PDB file of C-alpha atoms in Angstrom:
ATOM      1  CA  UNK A1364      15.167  46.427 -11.617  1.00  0.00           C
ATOM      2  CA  UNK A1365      15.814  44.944  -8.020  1.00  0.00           C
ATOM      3  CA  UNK A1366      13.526  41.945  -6.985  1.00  0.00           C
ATOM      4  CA  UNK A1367      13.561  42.505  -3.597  1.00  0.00           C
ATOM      5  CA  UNK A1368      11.359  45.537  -2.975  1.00  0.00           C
ATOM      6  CA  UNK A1369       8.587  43.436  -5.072  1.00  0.00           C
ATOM      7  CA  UNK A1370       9.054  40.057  -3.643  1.00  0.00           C
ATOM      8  CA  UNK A1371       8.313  42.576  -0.356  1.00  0.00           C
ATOM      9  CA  UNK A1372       5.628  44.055  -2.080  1.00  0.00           C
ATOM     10  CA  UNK A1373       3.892  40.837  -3.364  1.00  0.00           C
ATOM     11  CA  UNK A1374       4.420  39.088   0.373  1.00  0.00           C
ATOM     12  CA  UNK A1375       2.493  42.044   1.913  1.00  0.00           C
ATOM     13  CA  UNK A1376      -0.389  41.366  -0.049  1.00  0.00           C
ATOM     14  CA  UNK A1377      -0.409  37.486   2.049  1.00  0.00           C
ATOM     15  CA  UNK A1378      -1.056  39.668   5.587  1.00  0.00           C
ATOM     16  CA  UNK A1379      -4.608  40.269   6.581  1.00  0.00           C
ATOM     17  CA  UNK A1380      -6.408  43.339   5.094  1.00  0.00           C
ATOM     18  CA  UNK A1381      -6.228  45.407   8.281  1.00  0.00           C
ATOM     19  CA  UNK A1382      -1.937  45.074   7.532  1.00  0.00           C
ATOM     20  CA  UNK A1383      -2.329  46.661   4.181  1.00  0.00           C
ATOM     21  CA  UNK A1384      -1.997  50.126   5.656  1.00  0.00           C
ATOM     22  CA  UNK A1385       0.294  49.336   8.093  1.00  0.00           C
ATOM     23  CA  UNK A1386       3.674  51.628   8.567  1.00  0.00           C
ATOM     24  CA  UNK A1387       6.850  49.078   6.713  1.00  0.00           C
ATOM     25  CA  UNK A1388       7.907  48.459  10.804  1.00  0.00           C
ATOM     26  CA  UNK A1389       4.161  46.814  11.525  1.00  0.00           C
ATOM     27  CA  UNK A1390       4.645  44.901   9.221  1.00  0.00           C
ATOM     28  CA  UNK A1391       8.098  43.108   9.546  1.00  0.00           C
ATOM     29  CA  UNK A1392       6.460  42.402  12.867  1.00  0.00           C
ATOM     30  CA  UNK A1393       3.883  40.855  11.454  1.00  0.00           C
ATOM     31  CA  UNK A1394       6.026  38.378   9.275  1.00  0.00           C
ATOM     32  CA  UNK A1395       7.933  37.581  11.901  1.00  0.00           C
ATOM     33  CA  UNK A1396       4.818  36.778  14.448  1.00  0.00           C
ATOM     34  CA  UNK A1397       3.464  34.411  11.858  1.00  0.00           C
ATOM     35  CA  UNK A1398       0.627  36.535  10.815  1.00  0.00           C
ATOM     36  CA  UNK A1399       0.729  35.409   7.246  1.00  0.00           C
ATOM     37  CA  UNK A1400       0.678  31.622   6.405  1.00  0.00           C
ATOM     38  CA  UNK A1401       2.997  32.213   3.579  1.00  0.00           C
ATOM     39  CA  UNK A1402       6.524  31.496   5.184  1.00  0.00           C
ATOM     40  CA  UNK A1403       8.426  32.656   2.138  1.00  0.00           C
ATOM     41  CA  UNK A1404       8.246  33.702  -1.822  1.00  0.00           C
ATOM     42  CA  UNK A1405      11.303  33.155  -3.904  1.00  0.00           C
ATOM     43  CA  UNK A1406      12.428  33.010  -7.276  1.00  0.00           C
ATOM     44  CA  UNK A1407      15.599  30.508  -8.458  1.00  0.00           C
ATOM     45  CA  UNK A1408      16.711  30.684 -11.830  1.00  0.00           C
ATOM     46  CA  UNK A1409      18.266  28.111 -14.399  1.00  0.00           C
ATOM     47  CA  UNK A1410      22.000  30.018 -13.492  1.00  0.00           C
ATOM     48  CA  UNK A1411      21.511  28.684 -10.362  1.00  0.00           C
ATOM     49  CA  UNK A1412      20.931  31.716  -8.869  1.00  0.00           C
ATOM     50  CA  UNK A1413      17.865  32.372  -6.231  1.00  0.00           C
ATOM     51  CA  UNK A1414      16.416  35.056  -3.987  1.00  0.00           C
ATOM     52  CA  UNK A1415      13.814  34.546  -1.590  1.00  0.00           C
ATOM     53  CA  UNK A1416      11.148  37.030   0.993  1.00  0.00           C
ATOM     54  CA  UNK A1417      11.868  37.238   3.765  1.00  0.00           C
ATOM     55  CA  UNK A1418      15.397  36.910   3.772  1.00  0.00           C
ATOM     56  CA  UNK A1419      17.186  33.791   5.343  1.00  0.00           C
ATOM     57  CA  UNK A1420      20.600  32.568   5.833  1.00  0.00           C
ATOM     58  CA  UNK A1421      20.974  29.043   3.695  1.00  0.00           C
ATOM     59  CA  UNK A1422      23.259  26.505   3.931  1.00  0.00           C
ATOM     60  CA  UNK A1423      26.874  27.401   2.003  1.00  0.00           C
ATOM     61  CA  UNK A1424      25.563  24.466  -0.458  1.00  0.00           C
ATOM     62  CA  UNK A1425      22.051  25.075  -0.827  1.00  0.00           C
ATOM     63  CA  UNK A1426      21.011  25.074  -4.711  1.00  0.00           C
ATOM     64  CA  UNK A1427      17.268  25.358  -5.226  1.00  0.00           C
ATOM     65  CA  UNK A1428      17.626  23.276  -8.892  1.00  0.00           C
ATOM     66  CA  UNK A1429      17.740  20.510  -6.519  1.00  0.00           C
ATOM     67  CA  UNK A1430      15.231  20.370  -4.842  1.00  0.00           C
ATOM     68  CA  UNK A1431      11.865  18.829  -5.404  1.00  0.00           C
ATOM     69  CA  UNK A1432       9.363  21.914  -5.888  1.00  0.00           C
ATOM     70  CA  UNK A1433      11.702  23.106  -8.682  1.00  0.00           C
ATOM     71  CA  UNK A1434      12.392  20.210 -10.628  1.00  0.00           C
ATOM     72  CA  UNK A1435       8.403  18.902 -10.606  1.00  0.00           C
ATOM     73  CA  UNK A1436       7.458  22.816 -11.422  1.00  0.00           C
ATOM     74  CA  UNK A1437       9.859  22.428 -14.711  1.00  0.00           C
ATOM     75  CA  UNK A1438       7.717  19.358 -16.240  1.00  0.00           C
ATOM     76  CA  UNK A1439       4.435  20.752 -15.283  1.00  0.00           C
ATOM     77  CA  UNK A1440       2.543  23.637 -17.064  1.00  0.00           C
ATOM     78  CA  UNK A1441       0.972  25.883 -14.963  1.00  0.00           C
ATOM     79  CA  UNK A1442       0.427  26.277 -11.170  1.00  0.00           C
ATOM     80  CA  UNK A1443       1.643  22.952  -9.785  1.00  0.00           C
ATOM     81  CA  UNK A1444       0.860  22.542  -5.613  1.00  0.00           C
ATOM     82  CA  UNK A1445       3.089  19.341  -4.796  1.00  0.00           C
ATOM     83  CA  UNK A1446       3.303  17.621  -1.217  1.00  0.00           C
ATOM     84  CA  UNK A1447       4.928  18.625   2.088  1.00  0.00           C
ATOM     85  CA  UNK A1448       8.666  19.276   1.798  1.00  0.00           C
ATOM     86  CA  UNK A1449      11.492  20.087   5.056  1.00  0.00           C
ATOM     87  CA  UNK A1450      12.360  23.773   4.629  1.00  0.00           C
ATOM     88  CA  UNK A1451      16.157  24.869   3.802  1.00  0.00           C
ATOM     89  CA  UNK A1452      17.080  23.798   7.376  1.00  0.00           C
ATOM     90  CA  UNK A1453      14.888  20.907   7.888  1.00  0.00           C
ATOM     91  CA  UNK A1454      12.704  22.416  10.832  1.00  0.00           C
ATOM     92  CA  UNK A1455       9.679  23.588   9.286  1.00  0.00           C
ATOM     93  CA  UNK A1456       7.162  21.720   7.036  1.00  0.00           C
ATOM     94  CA  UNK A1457       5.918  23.639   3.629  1.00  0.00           C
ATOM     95  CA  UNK A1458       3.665  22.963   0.989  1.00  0.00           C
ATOM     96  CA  UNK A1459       5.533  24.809  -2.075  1.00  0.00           C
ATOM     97  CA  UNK A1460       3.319  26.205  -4.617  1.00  0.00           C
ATOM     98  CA  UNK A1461       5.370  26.946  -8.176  1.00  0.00           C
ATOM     99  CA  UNK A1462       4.917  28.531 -11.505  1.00  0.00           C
ATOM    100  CA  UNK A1463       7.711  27.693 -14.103  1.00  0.00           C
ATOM    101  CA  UNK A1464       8.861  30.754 -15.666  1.00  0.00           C
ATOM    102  CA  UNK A1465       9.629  31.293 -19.388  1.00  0.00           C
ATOM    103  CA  UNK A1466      11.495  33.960 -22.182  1.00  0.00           C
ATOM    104  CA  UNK A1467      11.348  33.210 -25.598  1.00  0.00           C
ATOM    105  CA  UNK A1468       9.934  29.674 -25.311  1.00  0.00           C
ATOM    106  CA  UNK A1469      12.617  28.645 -22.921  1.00  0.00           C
ATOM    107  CA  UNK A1470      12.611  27.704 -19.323  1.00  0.00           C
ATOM    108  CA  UNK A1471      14.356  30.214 -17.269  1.00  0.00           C
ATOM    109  CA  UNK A1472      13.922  29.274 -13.480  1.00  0.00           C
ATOM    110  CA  UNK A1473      10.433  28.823 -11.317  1.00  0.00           C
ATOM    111  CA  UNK A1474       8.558  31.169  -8.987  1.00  0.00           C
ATOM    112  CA  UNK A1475       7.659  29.961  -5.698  1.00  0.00           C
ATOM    113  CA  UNK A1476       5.809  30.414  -2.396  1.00  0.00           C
ATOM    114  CA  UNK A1477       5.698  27.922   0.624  1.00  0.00           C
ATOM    115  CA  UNK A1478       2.912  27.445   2.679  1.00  0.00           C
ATOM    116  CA  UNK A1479       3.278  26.443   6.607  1.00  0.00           C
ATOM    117  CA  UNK A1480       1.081  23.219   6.984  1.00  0.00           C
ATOM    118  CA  UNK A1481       0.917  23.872  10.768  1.00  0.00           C
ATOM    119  CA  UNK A1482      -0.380  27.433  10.270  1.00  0.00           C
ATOM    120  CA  UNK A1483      -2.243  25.819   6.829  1.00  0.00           C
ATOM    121  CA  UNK A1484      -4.081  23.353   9.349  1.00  0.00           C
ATOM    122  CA  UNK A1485      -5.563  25.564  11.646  1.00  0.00           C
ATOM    123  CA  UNK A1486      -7.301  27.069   8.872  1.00  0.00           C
ATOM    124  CA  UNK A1487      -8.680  24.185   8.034  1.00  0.00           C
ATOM    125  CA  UNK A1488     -10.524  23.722  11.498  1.00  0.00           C
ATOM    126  CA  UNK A1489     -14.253  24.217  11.645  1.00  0.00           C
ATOM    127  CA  UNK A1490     -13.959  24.569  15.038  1.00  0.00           C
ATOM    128  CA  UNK A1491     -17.179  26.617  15.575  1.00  0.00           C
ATOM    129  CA  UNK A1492     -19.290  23.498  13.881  1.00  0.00           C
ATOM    130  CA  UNK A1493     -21.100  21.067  16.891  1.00  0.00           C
ATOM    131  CA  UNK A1494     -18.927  18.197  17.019  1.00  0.00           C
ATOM    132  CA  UNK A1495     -16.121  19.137  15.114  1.00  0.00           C
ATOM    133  CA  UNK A1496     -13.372  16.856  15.466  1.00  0.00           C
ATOM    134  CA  UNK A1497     -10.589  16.858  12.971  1.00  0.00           C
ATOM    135  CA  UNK A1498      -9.960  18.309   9.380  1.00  0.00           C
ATOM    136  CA  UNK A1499      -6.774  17.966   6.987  1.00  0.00           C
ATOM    137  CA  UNK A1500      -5.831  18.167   3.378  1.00  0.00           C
ATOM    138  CA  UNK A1501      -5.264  14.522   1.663  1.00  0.00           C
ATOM    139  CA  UNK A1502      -4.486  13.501  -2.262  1.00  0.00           C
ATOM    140  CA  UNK A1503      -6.781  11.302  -4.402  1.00  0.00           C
ATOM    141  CA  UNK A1504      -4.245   8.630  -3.429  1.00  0.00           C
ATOM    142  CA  UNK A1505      -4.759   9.069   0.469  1.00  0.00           C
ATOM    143  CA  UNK A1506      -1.478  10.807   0.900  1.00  0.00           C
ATOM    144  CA  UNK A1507      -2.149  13.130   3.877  1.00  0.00           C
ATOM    145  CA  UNK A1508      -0.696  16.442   3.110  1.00  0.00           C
ATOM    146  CA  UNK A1509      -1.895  18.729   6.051  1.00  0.00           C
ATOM    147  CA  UNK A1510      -2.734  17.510   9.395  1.00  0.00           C
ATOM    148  CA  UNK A1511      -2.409  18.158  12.804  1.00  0.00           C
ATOM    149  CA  UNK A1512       0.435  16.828  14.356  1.00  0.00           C
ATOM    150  CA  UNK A1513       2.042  16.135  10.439  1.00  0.00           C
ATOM    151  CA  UNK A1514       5.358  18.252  10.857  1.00  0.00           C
ATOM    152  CA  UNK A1515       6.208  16.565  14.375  1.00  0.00           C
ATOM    153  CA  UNK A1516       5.272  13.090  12.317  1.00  0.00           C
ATOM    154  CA  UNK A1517       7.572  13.198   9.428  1.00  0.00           C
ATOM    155  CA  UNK A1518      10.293  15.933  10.304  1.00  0.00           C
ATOM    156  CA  UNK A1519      13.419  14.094  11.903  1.00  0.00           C
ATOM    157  CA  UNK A1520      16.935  15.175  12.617  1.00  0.00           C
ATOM    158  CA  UNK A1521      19.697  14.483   9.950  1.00  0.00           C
ATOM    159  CA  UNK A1522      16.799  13.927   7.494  1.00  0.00           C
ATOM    160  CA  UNK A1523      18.139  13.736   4.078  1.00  0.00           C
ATOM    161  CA  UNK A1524      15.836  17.129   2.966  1.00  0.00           C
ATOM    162  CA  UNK A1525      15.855  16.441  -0.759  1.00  0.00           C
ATOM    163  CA  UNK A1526      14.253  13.273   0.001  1.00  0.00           C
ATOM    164  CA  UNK A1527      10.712  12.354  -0.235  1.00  0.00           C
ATOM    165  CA  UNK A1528       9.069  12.779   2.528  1.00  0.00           C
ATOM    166  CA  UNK A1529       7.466   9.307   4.425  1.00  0.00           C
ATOM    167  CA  UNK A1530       3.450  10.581   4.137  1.00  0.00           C
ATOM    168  CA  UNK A1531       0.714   8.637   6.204  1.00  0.00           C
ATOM    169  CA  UNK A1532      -1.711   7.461   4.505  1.00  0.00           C
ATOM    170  CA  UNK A1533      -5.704   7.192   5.491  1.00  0.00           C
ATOM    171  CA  UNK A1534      -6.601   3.966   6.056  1.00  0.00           C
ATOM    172  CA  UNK A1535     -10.675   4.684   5.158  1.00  0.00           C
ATOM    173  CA  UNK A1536     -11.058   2.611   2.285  1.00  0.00           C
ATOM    174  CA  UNK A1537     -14.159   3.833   1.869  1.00  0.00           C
ATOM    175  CA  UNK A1538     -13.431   7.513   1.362  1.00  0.00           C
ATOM    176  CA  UNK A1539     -10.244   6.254  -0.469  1.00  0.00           C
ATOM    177  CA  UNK A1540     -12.730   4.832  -3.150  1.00  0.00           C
ATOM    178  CA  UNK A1541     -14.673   7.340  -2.797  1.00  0.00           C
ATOM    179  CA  UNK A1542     -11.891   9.878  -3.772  1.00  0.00           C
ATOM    180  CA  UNK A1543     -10.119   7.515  -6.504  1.00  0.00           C
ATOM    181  CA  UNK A1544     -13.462   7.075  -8.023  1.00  0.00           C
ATOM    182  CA  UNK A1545     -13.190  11.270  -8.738  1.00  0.00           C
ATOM    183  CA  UNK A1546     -16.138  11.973  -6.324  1.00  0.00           C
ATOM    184  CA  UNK A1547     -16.631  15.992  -6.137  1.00  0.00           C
ATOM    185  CA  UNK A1548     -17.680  14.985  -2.247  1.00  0.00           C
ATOM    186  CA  UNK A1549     -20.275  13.809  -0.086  1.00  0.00           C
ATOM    187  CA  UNK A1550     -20.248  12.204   3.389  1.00  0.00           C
ATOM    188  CA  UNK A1551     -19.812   8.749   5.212  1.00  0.00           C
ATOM    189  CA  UNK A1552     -20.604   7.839   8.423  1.00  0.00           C
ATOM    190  CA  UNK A1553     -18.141   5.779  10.139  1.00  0.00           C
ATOM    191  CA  UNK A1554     -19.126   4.434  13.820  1.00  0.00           C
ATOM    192  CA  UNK A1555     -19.460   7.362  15.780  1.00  0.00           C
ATOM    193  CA  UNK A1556     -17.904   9.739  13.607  1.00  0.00           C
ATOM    194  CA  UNK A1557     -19.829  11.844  10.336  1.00  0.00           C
ATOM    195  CA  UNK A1558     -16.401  12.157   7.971  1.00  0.00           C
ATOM    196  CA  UNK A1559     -17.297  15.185   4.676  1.00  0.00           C
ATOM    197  CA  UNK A1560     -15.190  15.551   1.899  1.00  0.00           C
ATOM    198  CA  UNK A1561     -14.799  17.759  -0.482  1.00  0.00           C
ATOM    199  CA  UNK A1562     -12.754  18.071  -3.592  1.00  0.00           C
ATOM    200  CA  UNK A1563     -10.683  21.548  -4.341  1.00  0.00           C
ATOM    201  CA  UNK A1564      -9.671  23.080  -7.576  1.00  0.00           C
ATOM    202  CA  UNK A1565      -5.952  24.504  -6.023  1.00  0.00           C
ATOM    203  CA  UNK A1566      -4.432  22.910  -4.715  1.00  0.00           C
ATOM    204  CA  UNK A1567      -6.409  19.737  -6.603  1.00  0.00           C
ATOM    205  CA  UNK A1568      -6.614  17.628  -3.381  1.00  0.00           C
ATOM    206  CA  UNK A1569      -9.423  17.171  -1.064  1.00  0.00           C
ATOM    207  CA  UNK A1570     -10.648  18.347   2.172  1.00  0.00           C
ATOM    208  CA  UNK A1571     -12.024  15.762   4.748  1.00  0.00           C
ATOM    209  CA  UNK A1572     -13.371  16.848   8.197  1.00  0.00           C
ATOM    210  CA  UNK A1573     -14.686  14.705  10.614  1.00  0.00           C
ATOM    211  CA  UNK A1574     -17.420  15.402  13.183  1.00  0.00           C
ATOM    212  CA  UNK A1575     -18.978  13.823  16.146  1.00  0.00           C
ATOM    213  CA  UNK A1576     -22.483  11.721  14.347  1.00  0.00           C
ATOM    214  CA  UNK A1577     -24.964  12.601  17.006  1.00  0.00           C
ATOM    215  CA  UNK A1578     -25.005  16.385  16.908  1.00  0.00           C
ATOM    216  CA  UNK A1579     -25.920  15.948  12.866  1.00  0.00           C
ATOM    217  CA  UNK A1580     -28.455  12.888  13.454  1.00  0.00           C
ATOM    218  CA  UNK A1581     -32.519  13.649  13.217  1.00  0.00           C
ATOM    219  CA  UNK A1582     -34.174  12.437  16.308  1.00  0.00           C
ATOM    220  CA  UNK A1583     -35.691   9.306  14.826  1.00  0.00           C
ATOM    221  CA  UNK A1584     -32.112   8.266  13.475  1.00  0.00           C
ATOM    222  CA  UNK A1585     -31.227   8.046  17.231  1.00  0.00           C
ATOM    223  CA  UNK A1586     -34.245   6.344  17.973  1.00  0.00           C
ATOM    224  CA  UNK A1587     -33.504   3.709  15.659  1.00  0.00           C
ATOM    225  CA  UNK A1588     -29.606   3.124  15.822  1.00  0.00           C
ATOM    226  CA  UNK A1589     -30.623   2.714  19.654  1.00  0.00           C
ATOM    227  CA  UNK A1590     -33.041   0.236  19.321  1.00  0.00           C
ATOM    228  CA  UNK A1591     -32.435  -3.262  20.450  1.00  0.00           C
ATOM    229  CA  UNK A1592     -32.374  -5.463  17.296  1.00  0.00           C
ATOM    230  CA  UNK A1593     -35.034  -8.305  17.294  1.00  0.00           C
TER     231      UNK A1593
END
């Protein structure tokens, strides 16, 4: 059986629903505009062989064993969502999801998909909420792993790309508490600013969005905070 028509077929199923009828032409347009987040799905096996949707030229020395998505996916069990890697050329910014892949008890390579944090991020935006500010993706550990702004931050020429990326961390140690402590969510008010979190099941990170305070304060809140103290 040949992989490619159902890596096709299983990337068509990441457009939007009104692409699911399209004609094959509409929608090689649409993977090339952007209009799924995915940016790939591949497959790389233990032989060192790989295959990937859509189809890319890769470096002459580019072995998939090597890099990070593949050798975490190998030690975990199950779906494993790990942090913001370079793509094969180092000018996008992905958050790989992989699924090690077994025969007979014995590891045979890793499925894959990347997800484009920039497209990712404007996802995340509640931009239709009053005061709506900011919203990103960050670890229990305050490693920010979608943000706007984060592929411009950490993506640098000559990179080394099977390095660990150089993550910002939040510097809220509040929320960072908050989060370490295994909160499911909540809210804090910082200054001006109303910050909500939330805790995911996949990937197992949280989601933090921050809002302008006085659209979301009752009417005597205001009339206190802008009391003069005695």
């Amino acid at each position: 059986m040949r992989i490619g028509p159902w890596l096709r077929s299983a990337f068509v199923t990441t457009l939007p629903s009104d692409l699911a009828g399209a004609t094959p032409a509409e929608q090689e347009a649409a993977f090339d505009h952007g209009d799924s987040q995915w940016m790939r799905i591949a497959v790389a096996l233990a032989d060192g062989a790989f295959t990937q949707y859509p189809a890319r030229e890769l470096p002459r020395d580019f072995d998939a064993r090597k890099r990070a998505w593949y050798r975490v996916a190998q030690k975990t069990a199950g779906l494993h969502w790990d942090v913001p890697v370079p793509g094969p050329l180092g000018r996008t910014l992905r958050l790989p999801v992989a699924l090690p892949l077994q025969r007979d008890g014995q590891d045979v390579g890793v499925a894959m998909g990347d997800l484009s944090v920039p497209e990712l991020t404007q996802r995340l935006a509640l931009v239709d909420m009053p005061g709506f500010l900011d919203a990103y993706l960050v670890t229990a550990e305050g490693l920010v792993t979608a943000r706007r702004g984060l592929e411009a931050q950490v993506l640098k020429p000559g990179m080394n790309l099977e390095a660990a990326l150089d993550l910002p961390r939040l510097a809220d140690a509040e929320l960072l508490r908050r989060m370490a402590a295994g909160e499911h969510g909540g809210y804090i008010k910082e200054g001006e600013k109303l910050v909500v979190f939330s805790r995911l099941i996949s990937p197992p990170w949280y989601y933090v969005a921050e809002f302008d305070r006085a659209p979301y304060l009752s009417t005597a809140q205001r009339e206190t905070e802008r009391a003069p103290s005695e």
